[in-house]
Coordinates of C-alpha atoms in Angstrom, one line a residue:
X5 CA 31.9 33.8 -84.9
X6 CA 28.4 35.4 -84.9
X7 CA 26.5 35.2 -87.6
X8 CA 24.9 38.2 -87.6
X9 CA 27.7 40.1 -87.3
X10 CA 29.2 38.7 -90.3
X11 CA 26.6 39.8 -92.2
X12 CA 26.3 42.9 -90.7
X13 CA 29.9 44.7 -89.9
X14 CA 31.7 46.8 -92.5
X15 CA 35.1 46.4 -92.3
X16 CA 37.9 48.3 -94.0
X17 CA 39.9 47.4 -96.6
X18 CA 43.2 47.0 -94.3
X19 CA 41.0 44.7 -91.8
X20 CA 38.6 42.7 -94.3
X21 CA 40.4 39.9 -94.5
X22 CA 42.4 39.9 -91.0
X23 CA 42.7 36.1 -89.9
X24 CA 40.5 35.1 -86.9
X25 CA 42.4 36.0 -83.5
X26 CA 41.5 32.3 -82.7
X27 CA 43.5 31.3 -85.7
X28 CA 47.0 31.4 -84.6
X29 CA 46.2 29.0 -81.4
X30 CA 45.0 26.3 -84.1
X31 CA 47.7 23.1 -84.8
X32 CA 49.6 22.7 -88.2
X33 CA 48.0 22.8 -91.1
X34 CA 44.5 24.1 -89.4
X35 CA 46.3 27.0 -88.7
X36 CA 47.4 27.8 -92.6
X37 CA 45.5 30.0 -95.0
X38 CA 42.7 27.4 -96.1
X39 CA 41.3 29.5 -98.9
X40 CA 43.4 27.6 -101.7
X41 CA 42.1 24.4 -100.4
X42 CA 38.2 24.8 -99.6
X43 CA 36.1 25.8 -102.8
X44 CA 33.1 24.8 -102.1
X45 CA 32.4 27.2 -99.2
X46 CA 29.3 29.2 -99.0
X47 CA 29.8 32.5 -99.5
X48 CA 29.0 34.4 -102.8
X49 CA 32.3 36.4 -102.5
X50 CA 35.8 35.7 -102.8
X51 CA 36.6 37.7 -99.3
X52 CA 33.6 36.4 -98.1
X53 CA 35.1 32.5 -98.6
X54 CA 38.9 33.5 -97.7
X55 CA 37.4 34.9 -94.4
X56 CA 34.7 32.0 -93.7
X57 CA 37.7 29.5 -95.0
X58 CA 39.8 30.5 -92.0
X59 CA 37.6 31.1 -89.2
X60 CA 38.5 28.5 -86.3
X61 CA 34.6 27.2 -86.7
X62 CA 35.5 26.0 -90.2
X63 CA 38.8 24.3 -88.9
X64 CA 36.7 22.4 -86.3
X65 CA 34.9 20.6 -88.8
X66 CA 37.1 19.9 -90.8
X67 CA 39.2 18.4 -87.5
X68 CA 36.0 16.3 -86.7
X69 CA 35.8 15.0 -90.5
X70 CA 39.4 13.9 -90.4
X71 CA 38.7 12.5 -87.1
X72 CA 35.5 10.4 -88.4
X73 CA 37.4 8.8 -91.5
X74 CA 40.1 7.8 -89.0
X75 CA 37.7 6.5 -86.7
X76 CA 36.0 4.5 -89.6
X77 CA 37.8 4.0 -92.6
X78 CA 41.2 2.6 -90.6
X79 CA 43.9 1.7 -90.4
X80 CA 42.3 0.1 -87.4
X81 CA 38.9 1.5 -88.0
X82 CA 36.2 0.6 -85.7
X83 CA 33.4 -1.5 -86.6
X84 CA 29.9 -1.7 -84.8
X85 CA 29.5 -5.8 -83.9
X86 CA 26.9 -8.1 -84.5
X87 CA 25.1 -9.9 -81.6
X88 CA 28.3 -12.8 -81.8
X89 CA 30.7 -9.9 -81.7
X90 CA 31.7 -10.3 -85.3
X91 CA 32.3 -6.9 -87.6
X92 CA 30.0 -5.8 -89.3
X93 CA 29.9 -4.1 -92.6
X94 CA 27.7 -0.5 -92.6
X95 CA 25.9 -0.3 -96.1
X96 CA 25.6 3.8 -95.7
X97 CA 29.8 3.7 -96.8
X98 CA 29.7 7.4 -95.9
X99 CA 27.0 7.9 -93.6
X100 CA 29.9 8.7 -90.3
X101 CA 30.4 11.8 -92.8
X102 CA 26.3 12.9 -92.4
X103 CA 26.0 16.0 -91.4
X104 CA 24.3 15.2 -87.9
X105 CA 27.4 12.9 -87.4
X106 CA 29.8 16.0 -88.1
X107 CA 28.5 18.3 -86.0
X108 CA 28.1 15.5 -83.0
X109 CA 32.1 15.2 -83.4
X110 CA 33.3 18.4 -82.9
X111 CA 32.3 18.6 -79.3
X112 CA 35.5 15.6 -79.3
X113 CA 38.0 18.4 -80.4
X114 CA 41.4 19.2 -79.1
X115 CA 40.5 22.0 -76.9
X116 CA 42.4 24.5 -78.9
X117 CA 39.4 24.1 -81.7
X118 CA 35.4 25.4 -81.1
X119 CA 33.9 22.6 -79.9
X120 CA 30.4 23.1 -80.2
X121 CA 29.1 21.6 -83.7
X122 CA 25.4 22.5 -84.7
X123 CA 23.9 21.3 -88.1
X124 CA 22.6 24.2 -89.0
X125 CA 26.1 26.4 -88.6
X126 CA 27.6 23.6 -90.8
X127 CA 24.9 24.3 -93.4
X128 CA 26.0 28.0 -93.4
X129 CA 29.2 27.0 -94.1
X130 CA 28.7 24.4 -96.7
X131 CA 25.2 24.2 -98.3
X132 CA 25.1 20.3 -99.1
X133 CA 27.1 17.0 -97.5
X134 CA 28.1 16.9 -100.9
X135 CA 30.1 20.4 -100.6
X136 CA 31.4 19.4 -97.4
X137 CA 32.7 16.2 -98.3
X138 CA 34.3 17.9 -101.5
X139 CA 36.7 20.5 -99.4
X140 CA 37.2 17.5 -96.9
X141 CA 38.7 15.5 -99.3
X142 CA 40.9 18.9 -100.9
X143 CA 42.4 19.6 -97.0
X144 CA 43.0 15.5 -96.3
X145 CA 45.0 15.4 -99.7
X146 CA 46.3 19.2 -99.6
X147 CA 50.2 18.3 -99.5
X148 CA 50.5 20.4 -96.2
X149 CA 48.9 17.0 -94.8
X150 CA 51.6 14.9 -95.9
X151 CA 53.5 12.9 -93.4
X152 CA 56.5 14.5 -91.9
X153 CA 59.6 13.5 -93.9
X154 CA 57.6 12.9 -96.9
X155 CA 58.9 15.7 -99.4
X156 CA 62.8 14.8 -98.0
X157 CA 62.5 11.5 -98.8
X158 CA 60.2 12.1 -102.2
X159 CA 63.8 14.5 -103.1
X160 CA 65.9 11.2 -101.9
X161 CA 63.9 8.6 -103.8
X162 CA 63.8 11.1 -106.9
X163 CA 67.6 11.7 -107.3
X164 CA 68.1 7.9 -106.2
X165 CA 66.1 7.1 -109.6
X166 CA 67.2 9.6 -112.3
X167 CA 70.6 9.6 -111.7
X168 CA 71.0 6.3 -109.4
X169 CA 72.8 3.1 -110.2
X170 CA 70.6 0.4 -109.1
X171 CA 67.5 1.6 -110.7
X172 CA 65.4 -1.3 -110.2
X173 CA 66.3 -1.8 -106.6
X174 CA 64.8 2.2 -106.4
X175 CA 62.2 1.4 -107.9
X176 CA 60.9 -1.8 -106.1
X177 CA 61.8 0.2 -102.5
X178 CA 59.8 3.4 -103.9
X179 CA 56.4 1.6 -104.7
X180 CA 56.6 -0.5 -101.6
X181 CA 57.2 2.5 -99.9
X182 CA 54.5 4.6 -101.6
X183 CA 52.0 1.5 -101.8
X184 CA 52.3 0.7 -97.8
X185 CA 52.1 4.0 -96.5
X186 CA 48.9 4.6 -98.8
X187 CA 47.2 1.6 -97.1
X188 CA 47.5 2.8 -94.3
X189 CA 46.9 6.4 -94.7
X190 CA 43.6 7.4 -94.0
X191 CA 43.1 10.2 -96.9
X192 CA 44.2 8.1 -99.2
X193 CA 41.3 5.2 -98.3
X194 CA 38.8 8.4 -98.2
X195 CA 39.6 9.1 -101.8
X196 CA 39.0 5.4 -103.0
X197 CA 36.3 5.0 -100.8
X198 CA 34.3 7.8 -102.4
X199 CA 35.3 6.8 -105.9
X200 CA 33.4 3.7 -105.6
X201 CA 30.5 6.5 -104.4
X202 CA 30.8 9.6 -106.0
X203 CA 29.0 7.9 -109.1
X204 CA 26.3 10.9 -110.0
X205 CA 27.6 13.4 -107.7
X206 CA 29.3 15.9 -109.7
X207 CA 30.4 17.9 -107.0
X208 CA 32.5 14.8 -105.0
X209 CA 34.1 13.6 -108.6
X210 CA 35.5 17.4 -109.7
X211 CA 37.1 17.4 -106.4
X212 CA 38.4 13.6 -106.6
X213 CA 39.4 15.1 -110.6
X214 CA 41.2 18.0 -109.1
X215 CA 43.1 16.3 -107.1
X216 CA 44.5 13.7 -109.0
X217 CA 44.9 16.6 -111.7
X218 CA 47.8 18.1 -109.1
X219 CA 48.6 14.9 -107.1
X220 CA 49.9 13.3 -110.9
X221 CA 51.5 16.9 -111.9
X222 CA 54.3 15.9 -109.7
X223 CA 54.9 12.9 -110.9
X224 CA 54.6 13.4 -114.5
X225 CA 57.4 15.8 -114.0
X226 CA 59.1 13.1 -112.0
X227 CA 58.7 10.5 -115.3
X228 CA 59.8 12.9 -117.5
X229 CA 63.1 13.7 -115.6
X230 CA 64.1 10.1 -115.3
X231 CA 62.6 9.5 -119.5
X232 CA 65.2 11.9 -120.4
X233 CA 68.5 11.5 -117.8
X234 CA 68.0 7.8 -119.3
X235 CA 68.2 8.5 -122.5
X236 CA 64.5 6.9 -122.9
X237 CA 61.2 7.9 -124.5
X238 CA 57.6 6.8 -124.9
X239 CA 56.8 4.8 -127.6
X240 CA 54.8 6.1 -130.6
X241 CA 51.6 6.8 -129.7
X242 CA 51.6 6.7 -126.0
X243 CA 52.1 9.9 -123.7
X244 CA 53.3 11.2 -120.8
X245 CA 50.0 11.4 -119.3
X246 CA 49.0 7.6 -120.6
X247 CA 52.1 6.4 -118.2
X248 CA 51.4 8.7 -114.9
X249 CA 47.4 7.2 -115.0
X250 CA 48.4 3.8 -115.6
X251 CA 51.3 3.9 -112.4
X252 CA 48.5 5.9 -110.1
X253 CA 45.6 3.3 -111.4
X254 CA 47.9 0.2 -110.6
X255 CA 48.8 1.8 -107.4
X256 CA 45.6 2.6 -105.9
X257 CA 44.0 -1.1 -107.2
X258 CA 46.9 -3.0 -105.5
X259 CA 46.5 -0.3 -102.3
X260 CA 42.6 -1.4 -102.4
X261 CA 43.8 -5.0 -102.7
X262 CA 46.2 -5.1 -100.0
X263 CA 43.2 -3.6 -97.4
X264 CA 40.3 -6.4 -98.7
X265 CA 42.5 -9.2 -98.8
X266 CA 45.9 -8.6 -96.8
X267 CA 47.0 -12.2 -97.4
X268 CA 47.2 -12.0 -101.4
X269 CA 50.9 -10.9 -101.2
X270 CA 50.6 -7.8 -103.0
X271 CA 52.5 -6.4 -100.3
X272 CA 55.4 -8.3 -98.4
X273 CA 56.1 -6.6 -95.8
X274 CA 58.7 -8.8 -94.6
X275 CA 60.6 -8.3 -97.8
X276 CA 59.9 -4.5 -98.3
X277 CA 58.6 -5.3 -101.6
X278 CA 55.5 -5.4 -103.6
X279 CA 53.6 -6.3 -106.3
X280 CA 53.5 -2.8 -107.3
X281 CA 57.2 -2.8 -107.9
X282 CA 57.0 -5.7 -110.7
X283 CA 53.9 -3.7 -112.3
X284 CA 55.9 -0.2 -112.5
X285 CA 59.2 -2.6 -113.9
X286 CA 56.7 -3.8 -116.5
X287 CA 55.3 -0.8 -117.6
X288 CA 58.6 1.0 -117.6
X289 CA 59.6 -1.6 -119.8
X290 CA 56.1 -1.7 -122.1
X291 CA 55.8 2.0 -122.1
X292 CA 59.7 3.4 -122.9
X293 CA 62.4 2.5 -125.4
X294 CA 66.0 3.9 -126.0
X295 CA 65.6 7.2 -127.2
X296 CA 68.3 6.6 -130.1
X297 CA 68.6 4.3 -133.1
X298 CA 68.7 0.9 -130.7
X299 CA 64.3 1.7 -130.3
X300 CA 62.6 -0.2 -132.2
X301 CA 60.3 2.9 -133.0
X302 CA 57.1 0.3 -132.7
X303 CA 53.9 1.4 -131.1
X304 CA 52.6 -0.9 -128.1
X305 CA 50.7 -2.9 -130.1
X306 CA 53.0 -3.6 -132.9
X307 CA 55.8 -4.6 -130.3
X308 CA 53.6 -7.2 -128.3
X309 CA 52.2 -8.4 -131.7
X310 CA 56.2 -9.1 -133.3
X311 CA 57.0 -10.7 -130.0
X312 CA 54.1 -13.3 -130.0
X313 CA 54.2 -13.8 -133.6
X314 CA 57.8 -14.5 -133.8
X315 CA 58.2 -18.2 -134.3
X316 CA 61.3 -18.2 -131.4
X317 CA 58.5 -16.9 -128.9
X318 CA 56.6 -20.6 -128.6
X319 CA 59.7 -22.3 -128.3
X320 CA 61.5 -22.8 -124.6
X321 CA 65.1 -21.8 -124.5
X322 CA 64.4 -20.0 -128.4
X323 CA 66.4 -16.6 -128.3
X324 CA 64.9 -13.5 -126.5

């Protein structure tokens, strides 16, 4: 799209905000209204960013970003080699993200995309790396990049544990499930990678806030739907929020765990199980109580402290 033109032509009302003819041709989700997702575009007005948000230019670089965290952050990522041809680590963690390196990928496009990148039309578009990287990481995690068959079997897994039988079995297939495909999904190592980053960069961590804010929304509501088909409830002084951070936190350290050091076991992948399973049981069990006069009504604290200070506790074979 010309430039000038943008800034010159005076549509009408009934044509202002017309998707690009080019639009249609893209693949799914490039070819969705993006406007939700990137808010970081620069434009000053709100039909000025719905417009630049789904012009095919926009879409190509957002196609060459996904394209670059594929290409380095794995699975199978590649890795420039020392002299021995061993890997080598790259201290710049996001410097495949630059803005030079951008632009220099989107001549690699499908051919249904623009593929001529230029730094300077990617600076129209988004004013800093910092901007860029923020809507990146909004479109890799917009749900409309999920994995075909993830919402059917999300609905499976979520009547499986509020109304299932074997509710521990569900829950040790569900965080394998959830924990293996994370590892090996490349939005997902994006959003840990740049929270080891984003340190400073207020722009990068109110994206990585926002979308944990919606990513946990879901499962809160998830939690609270099984808390109350099983007659459950937190303990005093704990929330509903306090359980959905502690799940996502223990999920994306044994996630990061299981791509540093895949021999530790956190994942068995032979067994369909993994640590995360045990960790969720635990919590469940730490977190919740019966919801009627069998809860011990006991904060967290209090109900760890009677445990260890009950003489029975130090003594093998004592009662439980």
């Amino acid at each position: 799209m010309d430039a000038t033109a943008t800034a010159t032509a005076t549509p009408g009302p009934a044509t202002a905000l017309e998707p690009h003819p080019r639009k249609r041709h893209l693949p799914f989700p490039y070819d969705q209204d993006l406007s939700p997702v990137l808010r970081h575009l620069n434009r000053r007005t709100a039909a000025g960013r719905r417009r630049l948000a789904n012009d095919p230019h926009t879409a190509a670089y957002l196609a060459a970003g996904m394209r670059l965290v594929e290409q380095h952050l794995g699975p199978g990522a590649a890795r420039a080699t020392t002299v021995r041809g061993r890997y080598r680590v790259e201290r710049a963690v996001l410097a495949f993200l630059s803005q030079r390196a951008v632009a220099a990928e989107v001549a690699n496009n499908p051919s249904v995309f623009p593929r001529r990148g230029v730094v300077s039309t990617l600076r129209t578009q988004w004013r800093t790396q910092s901007d860029y990287v923020a809507d990146l990481i909004n479109f890799a995690m917009w749900p409309m990049n999920y994995r075909p068959g993830y919402v059917e079997q999300r609905a499976v897994d979520t009547e499986r544990l509020v109304t299932g039988e074997d509710f521990v079995r569900t829950v040790h297939e569900t965080a394998y499930r959830h924990t293996a495909e994370g590892a090996r999904t490349p939005s997902v190592r994006l959003s840990l990678a740049l929270m080891a980053v984003a340190d400073g960069d207020d722009t990068v961590q109110r994206a990585l806030a926002d979308t944990y804010r919606g990513y946990l929304s879901s499962w809160k509501e998830l939690y609270a739907d099984v808390i109350g088909a099983r007659n459950l409830r937190l303990r005093p002084g704990l929330t509903l929020d306090d359980l959905a951070n502690a799940l996502s936190a223990a999920t994306d350290g044994i996630i990061l765990r299981s791509i540093g050091d895949p021999g530790s076991g956190v994942l068995d992948h032979d067994r369909c199980r993994s640590l995360m399973g045990t960790v969720s049981l635990a919590l469940i069990h730490g977190f919740l109580e019966p919801a009627d006069d069998a809860g011990e009504g006991l904060t967290l604290e209090q109900a760890v402290e009677a445990r260890m200070s009950s003489p029975s506790a130090a003594r093998p074979g004592g009662p439980r």
